Coordinates of C-alpha atoms and ligand atoms in Angstrom, one line a residue:
M14 CA 0.0 0.0 0.0
A15 CA 1.2 3.5 -0.7
E16 CA 3.0 5.2 2.2
A17 CA 0.5 8.0 2.4
A18 CA -2.3 5.7 3.3
W19 CA -0.6 5.0 6.6
A20 CA -0.4 8.6 7.5
A21 CA -2.2 9.2 10.8
I22 CA -3.1 12.7 9.7
H23 CA -3.1 14.6 6.5
L24 CA -3.5 18.4 6.3
Q25 CA -4.2 19.4 2.7
N26 CA -4.1 22.9 1.3
I27 CA -5.0 24.6 4.6
T28 CA -5.7 28.3 4.2
K29 CA -6.4 30.7 6.9
S30 CA -6.5 34.5 6.9
F31 CA -6.9 37.0 9.7
P32 CA -7.7 40.7 9.1
G33 CA -4.6 41.9 7.2
V34 CA -2.6 38.6 7.3
L35 CA -2.6 35.4 5.3
A36 CA -1.4 33.2 8.2
N37 CA -1.6 29.9 6.3
D38 CA -1.5 29.7 2.5
R39 CA -2.4 26.3 1.1
V40 CA -0.3 24.3 3.6
S41 CA -0.1 20.6 3.4
L42 CA 1.5 18.3 6.0
A43 CA 1.5 14.6 6.7
L44 CA 1.9 13.2 10.2
R45 CA 2.7 9.5 10.7
S46 CA 2.5 7.5 13.9
G47 CA 5.9 6.6 15.4
E48 CA 7.5 9.8 14.0
V49 CA 8.4 13.2 15.2
H50 CA 7.7 16.0 12.7
A51 CA 9.3 19.3 13.4
L52 CA 7.8 22.6 12.3
L53 CA 10.3 25.4 11.8
G54 CA 9.8 28.9 10.6
E55 CA 10.3 32.5 11.3
N56 CA 8.3 34.3 13.9
G57 CA 4.8 34.8 12.5
A58 CA 5.3 32.2 9.8
G59 CA 2.0 30.5 10.7
K60 CA 3.1 27.5 12.8
T61 CA 0.8 28.0 15.8
T62 CA -2.1 29.0 13.6
L63 CA -1.8 25.7 11.6
M64 CA -1.7 23.7 14.8
N65 CA -4.6 25.6 16.3
I66 CA -6.6 24.6 13.2
L67 CA -5.7 21.0 13.7
Y68 CA -6.7 21.3 17.4
G69 CA -10.1 22.8 16.5
L70 CA -9.4 26.2 18.0
Y71 CA -9.6 27.9 14.6
R72 CA -11.6 27.0 11.5
A73 CA -9.6 26.9 8.2
D74 CA -11.0 29.1 5.4
A75 CA -10.2 26.3 3.0
G76 CA -8.5 23.0 2.8
E77 CA -9.1 19.5 4.3
I78 CA -8.0 17.5 7.3
W79 CA -7.9 13.7 7.0
V80 CA -7.6 11.5 10.1
K81 CA -6.8 7.8 9.5
G82 CA -8.3 8.0 6.0
R83 CA -11.4 9.9 7.0
K84 CA -12.1 13.4 6.1
V85 CA -13.0 15.4 9.2
N86 CA -14.3 18.8 10.1
I87 CA -12.7 19.6 13.5
R88 CA -15.1 21.8 15.5
S89 CA -13.4 22.2 18.9
P90 CA -10.5 21.0 21.0
R91 CA -12.9 18.5 22.6
H92 CA -13.7 17.2 19.2
A93 CA -9.9 17.1 18.3
L94 CA -9.3 15.1 21.5
S95 CA -12.0 12.6 20.6
L96 CA -10.1 12.1 17.3
G97 CA -6.9 11.5 19.3
I98 CA -5.3 14.9 18.7
G99 CA -3.8 16.7 21.7
M100 CA -1.9 20.0 22.0
V101 CA 0.4 21.6 24.6
H102 CA 0.4 25.4 24.0
Q103 CA 3.1 27.9 23.7
H104 CA 1.7 29.5 26.8
F105 CA 0.2 27.0 29.3
K106 CA -3.5 27.0 30.1
L107 CA -3.5 25.4 33.6
V108 CA -5.7 26.6 36.5
L109 CA -3.0 27.8 38.9
P110 CA -4.7 27.5 42.3
H111 CA -5.7 23.9 41.6
T112 CA -3.6 20.8 42.2
V113 CA -2.1 18.7 39.5
A114 CA -4.8 16.0 39.8
E115 CA -7.6 18.5 39.8
N116 CA -6.3 20.2 36.7
V117 CA -6.0 16.8 34.9
A118 CA -9.5 15.7 36.1
L119 CA -11.1 18.9 34.8
G120 CA -13.5 18.0 32.1
L121 CA -12.1 14.5 31.8
S122 CA -14.8 12.0 30.8
G123 CA -14.9 8.6 32.5
T124 CA -13.8 9.9 35.9
P125 CA -16.1 8.8 38.7
F126 CA -18.3 11.5 40.3
W127 CA -17.1 10.4 43.7
A128 CA -13.5 11.3 44.5
P129 CA -12.6 11.9 40.9
T130 CA -9.1 13.1 41.7
R131 CA -8.1 9.9 43.4
A132 CA -8.9 7.9 40.3
V133 CA -7.1 10.4 38.2
A134 CA -4.0 10.3 40.4
R135 CA -3.8 6.5 39.9
R136 CA -4.1 6.8 36.1
L137 CA -1.5 9.7 36.2
G138 CA 0.9 7.5 38.1
D139 CA 0.7 4.8 35.5
L140 CA 1.2 7.2 32.6
S141 CA 4.1 9.1 34.3
D142 CA 6.0 5.8 34.8
R143 CA 5.3 4.7 31.2
Y144 CA 6.6 7.9 29.6
G145 CA 9.1 9.1 32.2
L146 CA 7.1 12.2 33.2
P147 CA 7.4 12.5 37.0
V148 CA 4.7 14.7 38.7
D149 CA 3.2 14.9 42.2
P150 CA -0.6 14.9 41.8
D151 CA -1.1 16.7 45.1
R152 CA 1.1 19.8 44.4
R153 CA -0.6 23.0 43.5
V154 CA 0.1 24.2 40.0
W155 CA 1.3 27.7 40.9
D156 CA 4.0 26.0 43.0
L157 CA 5.4 24.1 39.9
S158 CA 8.3 25.1 37.7
A159 CA 7.6 25.7 34.0
G160 CA 9.1 22.3 33.3
E161 CA 6.8 20.6 35.8
Q162 CA 3.7 22.4 34.4
Q163 CA 4.6 21.3 31.0
R164 CA 4.8 17.6 32.1
V165 CA 1.3 18.1 33.5
E166 CA 0.1 19.5 30.2
I167 CA 1.5 16.5 28.3
L168 CA 0.0 14.0 30.8
K169 CA -3.3 15.8 30.5
A170 CA -3.3 15.2 26.7
L171 CA -2.1 11.6 27.1
I172 CA -4.7 10.7 29.7
R173 CA -7.3 11.9 27.2
G174 CA -6.0 9.4 24.7
A175 CA -4.0 11.7 22.4
E176 CA -2.3 9.7 19.7
V177 CA -1.1 12.8 18.0
L178 CA 0.5 15.3 20.2
V179 CA 1.4 18.8 19.2
L180 CA 4.0 20.6 21.3
D181 CA 4.3 24.3 20.5
E182 CA 7.8 25.5 21.5
P183 CA 8.0 23.1 24.5
T184 CA 11.7 23.7 25.0
S185 CA 11.8 27.5 25.2
V186 CA 10.7 27.4 28.9
L187 CA 13.0 24.5 29.9
T188 CA 16.5 24.3 31.4
P189 CA 19.1 22.5 29.3
H190 CA 18.8 19.4 31.5
E191 CA 15.0 19.4 31.2
V192 CA 15.3 19.7 27.4
G193 CA 17.3 16.5 27.4
E194 CA 14.6 14.8 29.5
L195 CA 11.8 16.0 27.2
L196 CA 13.6 14.7 24.2
K197 CA 13.8 11.3 25.9
V198 CA 10.1 11.4 26.5
L199 CA 9.5 12.2 22.9
G200 CA 11.5 9.1 22.1
R201 CA 9.3 7.0 24.3
M202 CA 6.1 8.4 22.8
K203 CA 7.5 7.6 19.3
A204 CA 8.1 4.0 20.4
E205 CA 4.6 3.8 21.7
G206 CA 3.3 4.8 18.3
H207 CA 2.4 8.4 18.8
A208 CA 2.8 11.0 16.1
I209 CA 4.4 14.1 17.4
V210 CA 4.5 17.7 16.1
F211 CA 7.5 19.5 17.6
I212 CA 7.7 23.3 17.1
S213 CA 11.0 24.8 18.0
H214 CA 13.4 27.6 17.0
K215 CA 16.4 25.6 18.2
L216 CA 17.9 23.9 15.2
D217 CA 20.1 21.5 17.2
E218 CA 17.1 20.1 19.1
V219 CA 15.1 19.8 15.9
L220 CA 17.9 17.8 14.3
E221 CA 18.2 15.6 17.3
A222 CA 14.6 14.9 17.9
A223 CA 12.9 15.0 14.5
D224 CA 12.4 12.5 11.7
W225 CA 11.0 15.1 9.4
V226 CA 11.3 18.8 9.3
T227 CA 8.8 21.1 7.6
V228 CA 9.9 24.7 7.1
M229 CA 7.3 27.5 6.8
R230 CA 7.8 31.0 5.6
R231 CA 5.1 33.7 5.5
G232 CA 2.3 31.2 5.7
Q233 CA 3.6 28.8 3.1
V234 CA 5.5 25.5 3.3
V235 CA 9.0 26.1 1.9
G236 CA 9.8 22.4 2.0
T237 CA 9.8 19.1 4.0
V238 CA 13.1 17.3 4.5
R239 CA 14.3 14.3 6.4
A240 CA 16.2 15.4 9.5
E241 CA 19.1 13.1 8.8
E242 CA 19.5 14.5 5.3
T243 CA 19.9 18.2 6.3
D244 CA 21.9 20.4 8.7
K245 CA 21.7 23.7 10.6
A246 CA 22.9 25.9 7.9
A247 CA 20.5 24.5 5.3
L248 CA 17.5 24.7 7.6
A249 CA 18.4 28.3 8.5
R250 CA 18.7 29.2 4.9
M251 CA 15.3 27.6 4.1
M252 CA 13.8 29.5 7.0
V253 CA 15.0 33.0 6.4
G254 CA 16.0 32.8 2.7
R255 CA 19.6 33.9 3.4
E256 CA 22.7 32.8 5.2
V257 CA 22.6 33.1 9.0
V258 CA 25.8 33.8 10.9
F259 CA 25.9 31.7 14.1
R260 CA 29.0 33.4 15.4
L261 CA 29.0 37.1 16.5
T262 CA 32.0 39.3 16.3
K263 CA 32.5 40.9 19.7
K264 CA 34.9 43.8 20.4
A265 CA 36.8 43.9 23.7
C266 CA 34.8 45.6 26.3
T267 CA 35.8 49.0 27.7
P268 CA 34.0 49.3 31.1
G269 CA 33.0 52.8 32.1
E270 CA 31.5 54.1 35.4
A271 CA 29.4 51.8 37.6
A272 CA 26.0 51.1 36.2
L273 CA 24.8 48.8 39.0
V274 CA 26.1 48.0 42.4
A275 CA 24.2 45.5 44.5
E276 CA 25.4 44.7 48.0
D277 CA 24.4 42.0 50.4
L278 CA 21.0 41.5 48.8
H279 CA 18.6 39.4 50.8
V280 CA 15.3 38.7 49.0
R281 CA 12.5 36.3 49.8
S282 CA 10.6 34.2 47.2
D283 CA 6.8 34.1 46.9
R284 CA 6.9 31.1 49.2
G285 CA 8.7 33.1 51.9
S286 CA 12.0 31.4 51.9
L287 CA 15.2 33.3 51.2
A288 CA 15.8 33.2 47.5
L289 CA 18.8 35.5 47.6
K290 CA 21.1 35.1 50.5
G291 CA 23.3 38.2 50.6
I292 CA 24.6 38.5 47.1
S293 CA 26.8 41.3 45.8
L294 CA 27.3 42.2 42.2
A295 CA 28.9 45.1 40.3
L296 CA 28.3 45.9 36.7
C297 CA 29.9 48.8 34.7
R298 CA 28.5 50.7 31.7
G299 CA 29.8 49.2 28.5
E300 CA 29.8 45.7 30.0
I301 CA 27.7 42.6 29.9
L302 CA 27.5 40.5 33.0
G303 CA 26.0 37.1 32.4
V304 CA 24.1 35.4 35.3
A305 CA 24.2 31.7 34.7
G306 CA 22.5 29.0 36.7
V307 CA 19.8 26.4 36.7
A308 CA 16.4 28.0 36.8
G309 CA 15.0 28.4 40.3
N310 CA 18.2 29.3 42.0
G311 CA 17.2 33.0 42.6
Q312 CA 17.3 34.4 39.1
R313 CA 13.7 35.5 39.1
E314 CA 14.0 37.2 42.5
L315 CA 17.2 38.9 41.4
V316 CA 15.6 40.3 38.2
E317 CA 12.5 41.4 40.2
V318 CA 14.4 43.1 43.0
L319 CA 16.5 45.0 40.4
T320 CA 13.5 46.2 38.5
G321 CA 11.3 47.3 41.5
L322 CA 8.9 44.4 41.4
R323 CA 10.1 42.8 44.7
R324 CA 11.3 44.3 48.0
A325 CA 14.8 43.6 49.3
E326 CA 14.7 42.5 52.9
R327 CA 18.3 43.6 53.4
G328 CA 21.1 45.1 51.3
R329 CA 21.5 47.9 48.8
V330 CA 21.0 48.6 45.1
Q331 CA 22.7 51.5 43.4
V332 CA 22.0 52.5 39.9
L333 CA 24.3 55.0 38.2
G334 CA 25.5 56.1 41.6
Q335 CA 22.0 56.7 43.0
D336 CA 20.6 54.6 45.8
L337 CA 17.4 53.0 44.4
T338 CA 17.1 50.1 46.9
R339 CA 13.4 50.2 47.4
A340 CA 12.4 52.3 44.4
S341 CA 9.3 51.5 42.4
A342 CA 9.3 50.0 39.0
R343 CA 8.3 53.3 37.5
R344 CA 11.1 55.2 39.3
L345 CA 13.6 52.7 38.1
S346 CA 12.3 52.8 34.6
D347 CA 12.5 56.6 34.6
S348 CA 16.1 56.4 35.9
G349 CA 17.1 54.5 32.7
V350 CA 16.6 50.9 33.7
A351 CA 15.1 48.7 31.0
H352 CA 13.5 45.4 31.9
I353 CA 13.1 42.4 29.6
P354 CA 10.9 40.1 31.7
E355 CA 10.8 36.4 31.9
E356 CA 7.1 36.0 31.5
R357 CA 6.3 38.1 28.5
I358 CA 2.5 37.8 28.5
R359 CA 2.0 38.3 32.2
M360 CA 4.6 41.0 32.8
G361 CA 5.8 42.3 29.4
I362 CA 2.6 43.6 27.7
V363 CA -0.9 44.6 28.3
P364 CA -2.5 42.1 26.0
G365 CA -5.7 44.1 25.2
L366 CA -3.9 47.3 24.3
S367 CA -2.6 48.0 20.8
V368 CA 1.0 47.4 19.6
E369 CA 1.4 51.2 19.5
E370 CA 0.1 51.6 23.1
N371 CA 2.3 48.8 24.4
L372 CA 5.3 50.4 22.7
I373 CA 5.0 53.7 24.6
L374 CA 3.7 52.0 27.7
K375 CA 6.4 53.1 30.1
R376 CA 7.0 56.5 28.5
H377 CA 3.6 57.9 27.8
H378 CA 4.0 60.3 30.8
R379 CA 7.2 61.8 29.5
P380 CA 8.3 63.9 26.5
P381 CA 8.1 63.6 23.6
F382 CA 5.0 61.6 24.1
C383 CA 3.5 63.8 26.7
R384 CA 3.8 67.6 26.8
G385 CA 1.9 69.7 29.4
G386 CA -0.1 66.7 30.4
I387 CA -1.3 66.0 26.9
L388 CA -0.6 62.8 25.1
R389 CA 1.1 63.6 21.7
L390 CA -0.4 61.1 19.4
A391 CA 1.6 62.0 16.4
A392 CA 4.9 61.5 18.3
A393 CA 3.7 58.1 19.6
R394 CA 2.6 57.1 16.1
R395 CA 6.0 58.0 14.6
F396 CA 7.9 56.2 17.3
A397 CA 5.7 53.1 17.0
G398 CA 6.2 53.1 13.2
Q399 CA 9.9 53.3 13.5
A400 CA 10.1 50.6 16.2
I401 CA 7.9 48.2 14.2
E402 CA 10.2 48.6 11.2
E403 CA 13.5 48.4 13.1
Y404 CA 12.6 45.4 15.1
R405 CA 10.7 43.8 12.2
I406 CA 7.6 43.3 14.3
Q407 CA 5.0 41.5 12.2
T408 CA 1.7 43.1 12.7
P409 CA -1.2 44.1 10.4
S410 CA -1.1 47.6 11.9
A411 CA 0.2 49.6 14.8
R412 CA -3.4 49.5 16.2
T413 CA -3.7 45.7 16.3
P414 CA -4.1 44.4 19.9
A415 CA -0.8 43.0 21.1
K416 CA -2.4 39.7 22.1
L417 CA -3.0 38.9 18.4
L418 CA 0.7 38.8 17.5
S419 CA 2.6 35.6 17.3
G420 CA 4.7 34.6 20.3
G421 CA 8.0 35.8 18.9
N422 CA 6.5 39.1 17.7
I423 CA 5.3 39.8 21.2
Q424 CA 8.9 39.3 22.4
K425 CA 10.1 41.7 19.7
L426 CA 7.6 44.3 20.8
I427 CA 8.9 44.1 24.4
L428 CA 12.5 44.3 23.2
A429 CA 11.7 47.3 21.0
R430 CA 10.1 49.2 23.9
E431 CA 12.8 48.5 26.4
L432 CA 15.9 48.9 24.2
S433 CA 14.9 51.8 22.0
G434 CA 15.3 54.5 24.7
S435 CA 19.1 54.0 25.0
P436 CA 18.8 52.7 28.6
A437 CA 21.8 53.0 30.8
L438 CA 21.1 49.7 32.5
V439 CA 19.4 46.7 30.9
I440 CA 18.1 43.8 33.1
A441 CA 17.4 41.1 30.6
A442 CA 15.9 37.7 31.4
H443 CA 16.1 35.3 28.4
P444 CA 16.0 38.1 25.8
T445 CA 15.9 35.8 22.8
Y446 CA 13.3 33.5 24.2
G447 CA 10.9 32.4 21.4
L448 CA 12.8 34.3 18.7
D449 CA 13.6 32.7 15.4
V450 CA 17.2 32.3 14.3
G451 CA 17.3 35.6 12.3
A452 CA 15.7 37.6 15.1
T453 CA 18.0 36.0 17.7
E454 CA 21.0 37.1 15.7
Q455 CA 19.5 40.6 15.3
I456 CA 18.9 41.0 19.1
R457 CA 22.3 39.6 20.1
E458 CA 23.9 42.1 17.8
L459 CA 21.8 44.9 19.2
L460 CA 22.7 44.1 22.8
L461 CA 26.4 44.2 21.8
R462 CA 25.8 47.5 20.1
Q463 CA 24.1 48.9 23.2
R464 CA 27.0 47.7 25.3
D465 CA 29.4 49.5 23.0
A466 CA 27.3 52.6 23.3
G467 CA 27.7 52.5 27.0
A468 CA 24.8 50.4 28.5
G469 CA 25.5 48.0 31.3
I470 CA 23.7 44.8 30.7
L471 CA 22.7 42.1 33.2
L472 CA 22.0 39.0 31.1
V473 CA 20.1 36.3 33.0
S474 CA 19.8 33.2 30.9
E475 CA 19.9 29.4 31.2
D476 CA 21.2 29.3 27.7
L477 CA 24.9 28.9 28.4
E478 CA 25.8 29.3 24.7
E479 CA 24.1 32.7 24.7
I480 CA 25.9 33.7 27.9
M481 CA 29.3 32.6 26.6
E482 CA 28.7 34.4 23.4
L483 CA 27.6 37.8 24.8
A484 CA 28.9 38.2 28.3
D485 CA 32.2 39.8 29.3
R486 CA 32.0 38.3 32.8
I487 CA 29.9 35.4 34.0
A488 CA 28.5 35.1 37.5
V489 CA 27.0 31.7 38.5
L490 CA 24.0 31.6 40.9
F491 CA 23.3 28.5 43.0
R492 CA 20.7 28.4 45.8
G493 CA 20.7 32.2 46.2
E494 CA 24.4 32.6 46.3
I495 CA 27.1 33.5 43.8
M496 CA 29.5 30.6 43.3
G497 CA 32.0 32.8 41.5
V498 CA 32.5 35.4 38.8
V499 CA 34.6 34.4 35.8
P500 CA 35.9 36.6 32.9
A501 CA 34.2 35.1 29.8
G502 CA 37.5 34.6 28.0
E503 CA 38.8 32.4 30.8
A504 CA 35.5 30.5 31.4
S505 CA 35.3 26.8 30.4
L506 CA 31.9 25.1 30.1
E507 CA 33.2 22.6 32.5
E508 CA 34.0 25.1 35.2
I509 CA 30.7 26.9 34.8
G510 CA 28.9 23.6 34.9
L511 CA 30.6 22.7 38.2
M512 CA 29.6 26.1 39.7
M513 CA 26.1 25.6 38.5
A514 CA 26.1 22.4 40.5
G515 CA 27.2 24.3 43.6
E516 CA 31.0 24.3 43.6
R517 CA 32.6 27.6 44.5
R518 CA 34.9 29.1 42.0
A519 CA 38.3 28.1 43.4
A520 CA 37.2 24.5 43.8
A521 CA 35.5 24.5 40.3
A522 CA 38.6 26.0 38.7
A523 CA 40.8 23.4 40.3
G524 CA 38.4 20.6 39.3
G525 CA 38.1 21.9 35.8
G526 CA 41.8 22.3 35.4
R527 CA 42.5 18.6 35.4
Ligands
ATP8 N1 -6.3 35.3 16.5 C1 -5.6 36.0 15.6 N2 -6.1 37.2 15.1 C2 -5.4 37.9 14.2 N3 -4.1 37.6 13.7 C3 -3.6 36.4 14.2 C4 -4.3 35.6 15.2 N4 -3.5 34.5 15.4 C5 -2.4 34.7 14.7 N5 -2.5 35.8 13.9 C6 -1.4 36.3 13.0 O1 -1.1 35.2 12.1 C7 0.3 35.2 11.8 C8 0.9 33.9 12.1 O2 1.0 33.7 13.5 P1 1.4 32.4 14.2 O3 1.1 32.6 15.7 O4 0.8 31.2 13.6 O5 3.0 32.4 14.0 P2 4.1 31.4 14.5 O6 4.7 30.8 13.3 O7 3.6 30.5 15.5 O8 5.2 32.4 15.1 P3 6.1 32.4 16.5 O9 7.4 31.7 16.1 O10 6.4 33.8 16.7 O11 5.3 31.8 17.5 C9 0.9 36.3 12.5 O12 1.0 37.4 11.7 C10 -0.1 36.6 13.6 O13 -0.1 38.0 14.0
MG9 MG1 3.9 30.3 17.6

């Protein structure tokens, strides 16, 4: 029998437009059981839209979907699940105050009316063992790390009988170790006969995990290739239509006056425990200080205390020689501190406001956008137009609500707002999170240019490669303390790795020197 007949799912000539955008233009894709199919493409290329159609969230304007040889008209996610199609979204949709078991039980058919969560906990246990997805059914979701929440989302789909599982950028929220674990889980799902769609901007992962790679550009399929018959450079070229440089050229840094001095910072986490236990840092203008570490070792609290979103219990923060220890977020922003937050939807934008309004969000009360208490619309428009162009934000218009942009374009919007005012100090958490290879290259270059123009940049990231490439010095956080600070030129991956696991610098250097 022809190979195509075995395809679990066939998408044929799917077309979907939104006001001002052709998001999918006659897209065809075949998904087979026991295979991982990666979807690659620039920000706004139409990946999420296509999968939302398969999952019944959007209706295609034209085209057909075939499931196991039957043409179907998928009306809702519930319908998609009944056809064996599950999806884990780019931004999770769990109910935070509920426990894991309650979240999984929600709307699940076949659970007993009496003590539903107990039955679910049992089924969850079986599935976690089978696929290697450890979770504690009694923990509350707000208490879980991003990686743990993702495991719950995957289990939620599996328990509902998903044979086809769509994972939309599952790795962008994970630590490198968790990425490795997830790729193993994908392997097990393959072996069990699932078909998996894997959306990612990280070419190495795609090449490692996928059997097939489909590249999209501007709503169309550029091509589908076998992973083993392609490489990074070829995929990047297919994606952006030009060569992409993976190595930046970085000039030596010339540190200026102090941009940030933090002394003896003690900060508590949401749970009340000490997340930062007396850390001290100094960062000059014209310098990038990388903060490496496994997520959950105090990075979030560090970023929040430096941007006025969290109170320091003890210690001092000086920005450009000014004591701003307990200053508000607004005051810090007005003093020239830019903030690229970790959670872009919750903290980076006001989803219902337009792209333009989001772009001037922090400066609408200052000139040139405000004079004599009056908002200068023309100035705001001009600024927004320039930012959209410079940062290549894909949006039908400046007045489109920010929440309608693709994930990567929301990130570009935040970067444009924060970086365009020539800030003196940039506190950046995962700045290239969710960006495609071309945009990542553009933002990394931009950060280097801002450094050369005299900005001090604190770069918090779990992406060691990014830190090694951009930072002038690297500090490693472990359980709320700094294990050491290393000049980037002298840092070895091994030494940083040892410090990330809790060895202090002297010991790590000795261990790494063998
Ligand atoms: N509900 C919607 N209303 C209007 N436009 C939308 C909607 N959803 C998506 N779009 C637009 O469709 C296009 C494709 O978006 P999509 O989210 O599919 O991109 P993507 O490939 O997933 O990008 P990213 O890598 O940034 O996540 C974008 O221009 C986006 O703004
Ligand atoms: Mg997307």
